[in-house]
PDB file of C-alpha atoms in Angstrom:
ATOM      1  CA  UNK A  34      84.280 160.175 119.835  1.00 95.00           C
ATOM      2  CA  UNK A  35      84.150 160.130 116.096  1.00 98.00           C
ATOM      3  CA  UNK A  36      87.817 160.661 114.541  1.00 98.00           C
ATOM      4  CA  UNK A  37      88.556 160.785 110.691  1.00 98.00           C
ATOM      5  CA  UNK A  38      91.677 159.978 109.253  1.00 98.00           C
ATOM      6  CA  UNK A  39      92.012 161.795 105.770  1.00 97.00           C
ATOM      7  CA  UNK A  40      94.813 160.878 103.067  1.00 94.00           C
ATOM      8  CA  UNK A  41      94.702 161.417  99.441  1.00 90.00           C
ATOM      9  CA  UNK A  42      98.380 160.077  98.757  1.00 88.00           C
ATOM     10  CA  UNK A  43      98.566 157.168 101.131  1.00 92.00           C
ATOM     11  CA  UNK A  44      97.047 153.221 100.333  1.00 92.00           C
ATOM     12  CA  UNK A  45      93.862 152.530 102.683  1.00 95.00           C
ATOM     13  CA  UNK A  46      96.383 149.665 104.574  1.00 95.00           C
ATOM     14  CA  UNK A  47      99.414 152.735 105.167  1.00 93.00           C
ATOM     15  CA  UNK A  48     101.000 150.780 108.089  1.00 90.00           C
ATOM     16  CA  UNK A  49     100.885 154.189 109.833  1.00 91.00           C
ATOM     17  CA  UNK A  50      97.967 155.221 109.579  1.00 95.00           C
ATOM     18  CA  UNK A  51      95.526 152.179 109.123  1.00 96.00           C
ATOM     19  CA  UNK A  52      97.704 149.878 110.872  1.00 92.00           C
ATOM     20  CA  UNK A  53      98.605 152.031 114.254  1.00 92.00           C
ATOM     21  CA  UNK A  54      96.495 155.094 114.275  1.00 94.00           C
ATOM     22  CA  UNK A  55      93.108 153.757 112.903  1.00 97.00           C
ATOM     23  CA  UNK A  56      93.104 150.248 113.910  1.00 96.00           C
ATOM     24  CA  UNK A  57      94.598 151.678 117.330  1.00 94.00           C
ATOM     25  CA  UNK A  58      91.827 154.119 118.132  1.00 97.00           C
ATOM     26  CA  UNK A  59      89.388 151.589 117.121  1.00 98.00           C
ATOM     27  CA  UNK A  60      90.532 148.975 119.226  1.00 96.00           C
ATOM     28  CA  UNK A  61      90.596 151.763 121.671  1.00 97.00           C
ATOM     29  CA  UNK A  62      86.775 152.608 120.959  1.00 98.00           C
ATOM     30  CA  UNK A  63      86.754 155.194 118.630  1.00 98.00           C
ATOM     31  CA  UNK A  64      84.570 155.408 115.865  1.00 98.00           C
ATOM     32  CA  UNK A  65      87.003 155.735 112.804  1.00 98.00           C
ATOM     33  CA  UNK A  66      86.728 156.397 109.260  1.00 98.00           C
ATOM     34  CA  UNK A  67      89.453 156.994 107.173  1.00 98.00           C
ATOM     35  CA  UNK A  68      89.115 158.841 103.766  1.00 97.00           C
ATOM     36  CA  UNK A  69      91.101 157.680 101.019  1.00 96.00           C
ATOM     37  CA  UNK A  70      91.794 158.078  96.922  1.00 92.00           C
ATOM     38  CA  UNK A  71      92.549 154.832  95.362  1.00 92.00           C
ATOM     39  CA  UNK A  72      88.954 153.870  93.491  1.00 93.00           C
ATOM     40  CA  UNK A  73      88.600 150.480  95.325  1.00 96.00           C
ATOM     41  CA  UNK A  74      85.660 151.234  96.854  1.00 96.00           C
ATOM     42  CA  UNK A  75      83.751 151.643 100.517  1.00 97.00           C
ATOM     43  CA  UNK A  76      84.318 148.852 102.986  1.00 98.00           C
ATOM     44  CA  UNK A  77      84.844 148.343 106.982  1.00 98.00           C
ATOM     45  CA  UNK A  78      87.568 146.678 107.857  1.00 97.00           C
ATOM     46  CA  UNK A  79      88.928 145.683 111.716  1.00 96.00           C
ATOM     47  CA  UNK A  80      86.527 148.327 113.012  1.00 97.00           C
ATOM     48  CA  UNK A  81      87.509 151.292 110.611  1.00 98.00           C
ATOM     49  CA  UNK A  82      84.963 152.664 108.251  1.00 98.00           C
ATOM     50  CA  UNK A  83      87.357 153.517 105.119  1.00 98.00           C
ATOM     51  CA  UNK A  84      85.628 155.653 102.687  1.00 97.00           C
ATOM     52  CA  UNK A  85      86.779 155.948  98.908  1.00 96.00           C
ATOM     53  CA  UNK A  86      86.889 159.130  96.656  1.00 94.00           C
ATOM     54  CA  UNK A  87      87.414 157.317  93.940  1.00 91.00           C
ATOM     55  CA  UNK A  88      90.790 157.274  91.548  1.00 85.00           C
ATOM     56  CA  UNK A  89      92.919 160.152  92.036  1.00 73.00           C
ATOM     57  CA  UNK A  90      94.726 161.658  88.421  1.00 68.00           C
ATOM     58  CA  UNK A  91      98.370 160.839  87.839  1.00 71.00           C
ATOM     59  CA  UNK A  92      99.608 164.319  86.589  1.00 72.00           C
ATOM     60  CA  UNK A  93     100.448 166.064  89.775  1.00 68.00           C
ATOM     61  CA  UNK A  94      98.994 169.286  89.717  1.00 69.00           C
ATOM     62  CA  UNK A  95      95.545 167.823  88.649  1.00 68.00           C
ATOM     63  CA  UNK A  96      96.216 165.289  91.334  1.00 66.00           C
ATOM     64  CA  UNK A  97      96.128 167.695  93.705  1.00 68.00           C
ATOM     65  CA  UNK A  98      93.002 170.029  92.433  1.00 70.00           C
ATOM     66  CA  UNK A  99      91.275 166.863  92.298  1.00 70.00           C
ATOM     67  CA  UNK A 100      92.339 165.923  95.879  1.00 74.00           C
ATOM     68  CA  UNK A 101      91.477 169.632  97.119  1.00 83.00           C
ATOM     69  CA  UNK A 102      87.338 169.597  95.963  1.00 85.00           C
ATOM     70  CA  UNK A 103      86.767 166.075  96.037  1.00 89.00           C
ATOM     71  CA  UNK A 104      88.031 166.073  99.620  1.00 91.00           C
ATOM     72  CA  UNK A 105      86.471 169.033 100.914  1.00 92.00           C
ATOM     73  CA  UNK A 106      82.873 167.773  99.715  1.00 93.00           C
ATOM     74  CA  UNK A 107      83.330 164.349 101.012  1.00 95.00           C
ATOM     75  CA  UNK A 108      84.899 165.319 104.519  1.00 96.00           C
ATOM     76  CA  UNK A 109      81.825 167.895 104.905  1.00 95.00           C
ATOM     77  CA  UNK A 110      79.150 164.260 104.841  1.00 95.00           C
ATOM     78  CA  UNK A 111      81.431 163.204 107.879  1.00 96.00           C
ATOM     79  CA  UNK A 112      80.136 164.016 111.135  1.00 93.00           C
ATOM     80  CA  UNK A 113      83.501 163.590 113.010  1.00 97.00           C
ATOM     81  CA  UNK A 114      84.649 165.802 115.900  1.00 97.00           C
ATOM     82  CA  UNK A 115      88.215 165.710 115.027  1.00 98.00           C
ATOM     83  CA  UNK A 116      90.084 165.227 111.411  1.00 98.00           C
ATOM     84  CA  UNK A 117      93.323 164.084 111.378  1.00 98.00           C
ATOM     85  CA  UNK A 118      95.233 165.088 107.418  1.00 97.00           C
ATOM     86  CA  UNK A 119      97.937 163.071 106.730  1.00 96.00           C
ATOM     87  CA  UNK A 120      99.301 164.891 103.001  1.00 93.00           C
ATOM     88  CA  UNK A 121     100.474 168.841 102.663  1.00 92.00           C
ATOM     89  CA  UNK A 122      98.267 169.256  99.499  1.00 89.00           C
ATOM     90  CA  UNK A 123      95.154 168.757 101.550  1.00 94.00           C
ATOM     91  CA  UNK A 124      96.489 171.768 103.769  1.00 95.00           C
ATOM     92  CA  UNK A 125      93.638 174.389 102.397  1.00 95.00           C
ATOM     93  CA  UNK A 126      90.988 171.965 103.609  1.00 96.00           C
ATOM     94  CA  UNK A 127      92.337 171.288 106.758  1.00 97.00           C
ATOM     95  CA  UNK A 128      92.360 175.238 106.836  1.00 97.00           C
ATOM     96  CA  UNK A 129      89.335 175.714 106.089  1.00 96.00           C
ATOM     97  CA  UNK A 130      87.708 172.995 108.273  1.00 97.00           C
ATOM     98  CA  UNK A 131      89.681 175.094 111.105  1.00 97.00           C
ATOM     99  CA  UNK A 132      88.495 178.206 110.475  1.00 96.00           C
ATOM    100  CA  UNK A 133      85.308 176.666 110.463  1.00 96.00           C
ATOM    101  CA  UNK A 134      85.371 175.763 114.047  1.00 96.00           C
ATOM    102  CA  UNK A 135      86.051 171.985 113.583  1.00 97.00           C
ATOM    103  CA  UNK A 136      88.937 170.111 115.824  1.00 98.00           C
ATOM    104  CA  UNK A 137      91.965 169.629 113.102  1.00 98.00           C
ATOM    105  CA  UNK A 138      95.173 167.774 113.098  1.00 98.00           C
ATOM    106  CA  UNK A 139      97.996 167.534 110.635  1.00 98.00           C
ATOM    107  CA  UNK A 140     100.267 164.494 110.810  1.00 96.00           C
ATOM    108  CA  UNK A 141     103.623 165.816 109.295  1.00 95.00           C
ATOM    109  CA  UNK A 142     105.386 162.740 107.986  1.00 88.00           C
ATOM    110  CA  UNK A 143     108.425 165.203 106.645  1.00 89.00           C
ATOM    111  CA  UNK A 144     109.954 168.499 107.099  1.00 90.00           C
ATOM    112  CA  UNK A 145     108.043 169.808 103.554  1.00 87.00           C
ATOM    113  CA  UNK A 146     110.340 172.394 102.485  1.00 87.00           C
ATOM    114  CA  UNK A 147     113.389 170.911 102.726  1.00 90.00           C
ATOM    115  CA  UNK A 148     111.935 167.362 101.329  1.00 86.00           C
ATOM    116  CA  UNK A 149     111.131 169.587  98.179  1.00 85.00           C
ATOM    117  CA  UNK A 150     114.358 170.915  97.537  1.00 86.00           C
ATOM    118  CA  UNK A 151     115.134 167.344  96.299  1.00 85.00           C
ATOM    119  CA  UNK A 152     112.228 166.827  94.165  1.00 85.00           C
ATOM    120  CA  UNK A 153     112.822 166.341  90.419  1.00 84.00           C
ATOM    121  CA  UNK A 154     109.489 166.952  88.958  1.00 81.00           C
ATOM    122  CA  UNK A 155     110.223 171.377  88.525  1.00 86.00           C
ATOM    123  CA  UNK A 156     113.553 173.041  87.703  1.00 88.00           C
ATOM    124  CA  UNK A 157     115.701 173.459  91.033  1.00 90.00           C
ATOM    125  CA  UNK A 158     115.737 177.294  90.800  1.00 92.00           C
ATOM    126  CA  UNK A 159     111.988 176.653  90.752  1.00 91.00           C
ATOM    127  CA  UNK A 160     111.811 174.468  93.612  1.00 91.00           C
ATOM    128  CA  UNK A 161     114.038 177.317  95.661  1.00 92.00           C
ATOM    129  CA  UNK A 162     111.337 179.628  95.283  1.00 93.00           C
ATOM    130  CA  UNK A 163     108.679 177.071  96.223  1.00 90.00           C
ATOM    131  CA  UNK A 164     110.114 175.531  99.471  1.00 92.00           C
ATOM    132  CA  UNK A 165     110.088 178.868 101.368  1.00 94.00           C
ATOM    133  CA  UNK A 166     106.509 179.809 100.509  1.00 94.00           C
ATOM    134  CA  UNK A 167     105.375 176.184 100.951  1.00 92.00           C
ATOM    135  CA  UNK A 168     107.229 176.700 104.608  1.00 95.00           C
ATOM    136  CA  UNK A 169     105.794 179.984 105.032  1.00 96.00           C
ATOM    137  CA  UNK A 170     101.845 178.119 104.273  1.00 96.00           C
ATOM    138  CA  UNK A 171     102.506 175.266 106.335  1.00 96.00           C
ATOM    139  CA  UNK A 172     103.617 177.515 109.583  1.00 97.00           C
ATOM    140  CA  UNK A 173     100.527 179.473 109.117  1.00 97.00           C
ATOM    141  CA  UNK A 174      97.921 176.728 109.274  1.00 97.00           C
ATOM    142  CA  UNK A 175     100.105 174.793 111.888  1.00 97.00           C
ATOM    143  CA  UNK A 176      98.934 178.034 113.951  1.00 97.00           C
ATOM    144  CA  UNK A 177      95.733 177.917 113.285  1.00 96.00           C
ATOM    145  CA  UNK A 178      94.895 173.821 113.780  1.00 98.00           C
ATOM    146  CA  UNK A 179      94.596 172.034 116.579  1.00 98.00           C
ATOM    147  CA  UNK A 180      97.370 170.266 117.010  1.00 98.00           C
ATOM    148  CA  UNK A 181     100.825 168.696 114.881  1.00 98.00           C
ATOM    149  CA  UNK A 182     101.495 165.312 114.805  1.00 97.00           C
ATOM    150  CA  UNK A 183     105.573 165.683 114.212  1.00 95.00           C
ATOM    151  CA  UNK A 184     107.326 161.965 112.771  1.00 92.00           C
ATOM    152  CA  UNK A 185     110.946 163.510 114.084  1.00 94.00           C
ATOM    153  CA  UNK A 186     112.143 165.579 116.670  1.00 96.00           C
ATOM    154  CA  UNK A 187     113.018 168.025 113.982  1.00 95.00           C
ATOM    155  CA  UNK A 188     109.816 168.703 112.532  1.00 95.00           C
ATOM    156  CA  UNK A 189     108.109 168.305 115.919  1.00 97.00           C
ATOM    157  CA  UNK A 190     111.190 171.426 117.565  1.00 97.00           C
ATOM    158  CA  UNK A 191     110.195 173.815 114.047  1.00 96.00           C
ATOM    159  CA  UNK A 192     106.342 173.620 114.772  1.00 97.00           C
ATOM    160  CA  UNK A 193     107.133 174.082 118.076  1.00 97.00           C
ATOM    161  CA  UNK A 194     109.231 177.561 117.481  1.00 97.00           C
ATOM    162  CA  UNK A 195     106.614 179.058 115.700  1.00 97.00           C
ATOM    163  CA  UNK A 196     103.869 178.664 118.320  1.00 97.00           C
ATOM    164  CA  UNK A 197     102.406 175.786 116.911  1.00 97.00           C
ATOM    165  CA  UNK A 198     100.614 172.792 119.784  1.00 97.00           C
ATOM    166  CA  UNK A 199     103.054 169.968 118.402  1.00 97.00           C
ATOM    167  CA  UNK A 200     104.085 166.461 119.577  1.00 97.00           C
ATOM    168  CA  UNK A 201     106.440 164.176 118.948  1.00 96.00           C
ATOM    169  CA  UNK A 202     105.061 160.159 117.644  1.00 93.00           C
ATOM    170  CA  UNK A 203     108.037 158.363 116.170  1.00 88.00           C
ATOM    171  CA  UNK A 204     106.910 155.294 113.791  1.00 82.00           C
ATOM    172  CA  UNK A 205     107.683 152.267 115.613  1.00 82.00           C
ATOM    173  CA  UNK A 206     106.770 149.040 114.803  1.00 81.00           C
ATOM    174  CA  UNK A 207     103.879 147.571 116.555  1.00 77.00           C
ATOM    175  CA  UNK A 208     104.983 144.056 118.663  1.00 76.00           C
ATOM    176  CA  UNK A 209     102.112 141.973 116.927  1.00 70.00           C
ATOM    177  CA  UNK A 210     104.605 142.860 113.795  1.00 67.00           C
ATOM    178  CA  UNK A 211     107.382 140.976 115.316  1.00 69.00           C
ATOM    179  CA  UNK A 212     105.187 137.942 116.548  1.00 63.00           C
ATOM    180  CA  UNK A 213     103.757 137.403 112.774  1.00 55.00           C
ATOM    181  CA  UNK A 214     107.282 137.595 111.763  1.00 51.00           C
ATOM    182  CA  UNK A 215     108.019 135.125 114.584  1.00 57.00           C
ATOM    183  CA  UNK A 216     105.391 132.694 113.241  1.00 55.00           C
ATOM    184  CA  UNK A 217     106.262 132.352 109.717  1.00 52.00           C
ATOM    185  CA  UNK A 218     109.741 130.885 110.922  1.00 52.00           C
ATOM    186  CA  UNK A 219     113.291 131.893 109.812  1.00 54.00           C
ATOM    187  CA  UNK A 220     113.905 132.787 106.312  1.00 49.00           C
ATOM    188  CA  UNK A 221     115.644 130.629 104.717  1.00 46.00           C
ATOM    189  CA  UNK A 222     118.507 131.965 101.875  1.00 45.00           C
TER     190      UNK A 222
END
């Protein structure tokens, strides 16, 4: 089974998703890419095919127009049978890849609307109006997917209550993580 891992906002090494979903379902024996944004360029690494899209903007709003086309086109050259999105703003193109019959899953790192009622980049009367609609568009294509990934038990319980197929996977460590930690010896102060 071909799986691709998409994230705009994430580094290509993300310890959760290169490190324990890719490298996991590779080891597993998956064929993995995993789309990213950072302009380092195409490589395979530990049996995951990581594709670049090349520098992302800084400003955020042209950051996330950017993320939105660029995305879209690339993700349509992938011949995967499921697409796992790992940032909100790529939300209309896992949308759209759902409507258009493909297999889509959204990892939710954070419960989104409440997250950006502590933002500082818009006034926070602004960000009041936001987080409800932002809510409202997330619960809709949570419907409509495949499946939520849920990080807590909260954000796993509010897909859940609005119909949405959601499932709990917290973000342990991995044990090889303790044995490299192991091998480098005690840390001396």
């Amino acid at each position: 089974m071909r799986v691709c891992q998409v994230t705009t906002v994430h580094g290509r090494y993300d310890t959760r998703i290169f490190l324990k979903e890719c490298r996991s379902l590779s080891r597993a024996g998956y064929d993995v890419t995993l789309v990213v944004a950072d302009g380092r360029g195409n490589e395979s690494k530990d049996g995951v095919h990581i594709v670049d899209i090349g520098n992302k903007p800084r400003e955020k709003i042209s950051r996330m127009l950017f993320s939105l086309r660029v995305m879209r086109r690339a993700l349509q050259k992938i011949d995967a049978e499921v697409f796992h999105f790992h940032d909100p703003e790529l939300l209309p193109v896992a949308s759209a890849f759902a409507k258009a019959g493909r297999k889509v899953i959204y990892d939710s790192h954070e419960d989104l609307p409440r997250q950006l009622l502590a933002k500082d980049w818009a006034p926070r009367w602004l960000l009041r109006l936001i987080a409800p609609l932002m809510e409202d568009y997330e619960n809709g294509v949570a419907r409509r997917i495949s499946a939520v990934i849920a990080a807590t038990e909260g954000i796993r319980d509010r897909f859940s209550a609005i119909g949405a197929n959601s499932s709990l996977v917290r973000n342990y460590p991995i044990a090889e993580e303790f044995a490299a930690h192991d091998a480098a010896g005690p840390v001396s102060g």
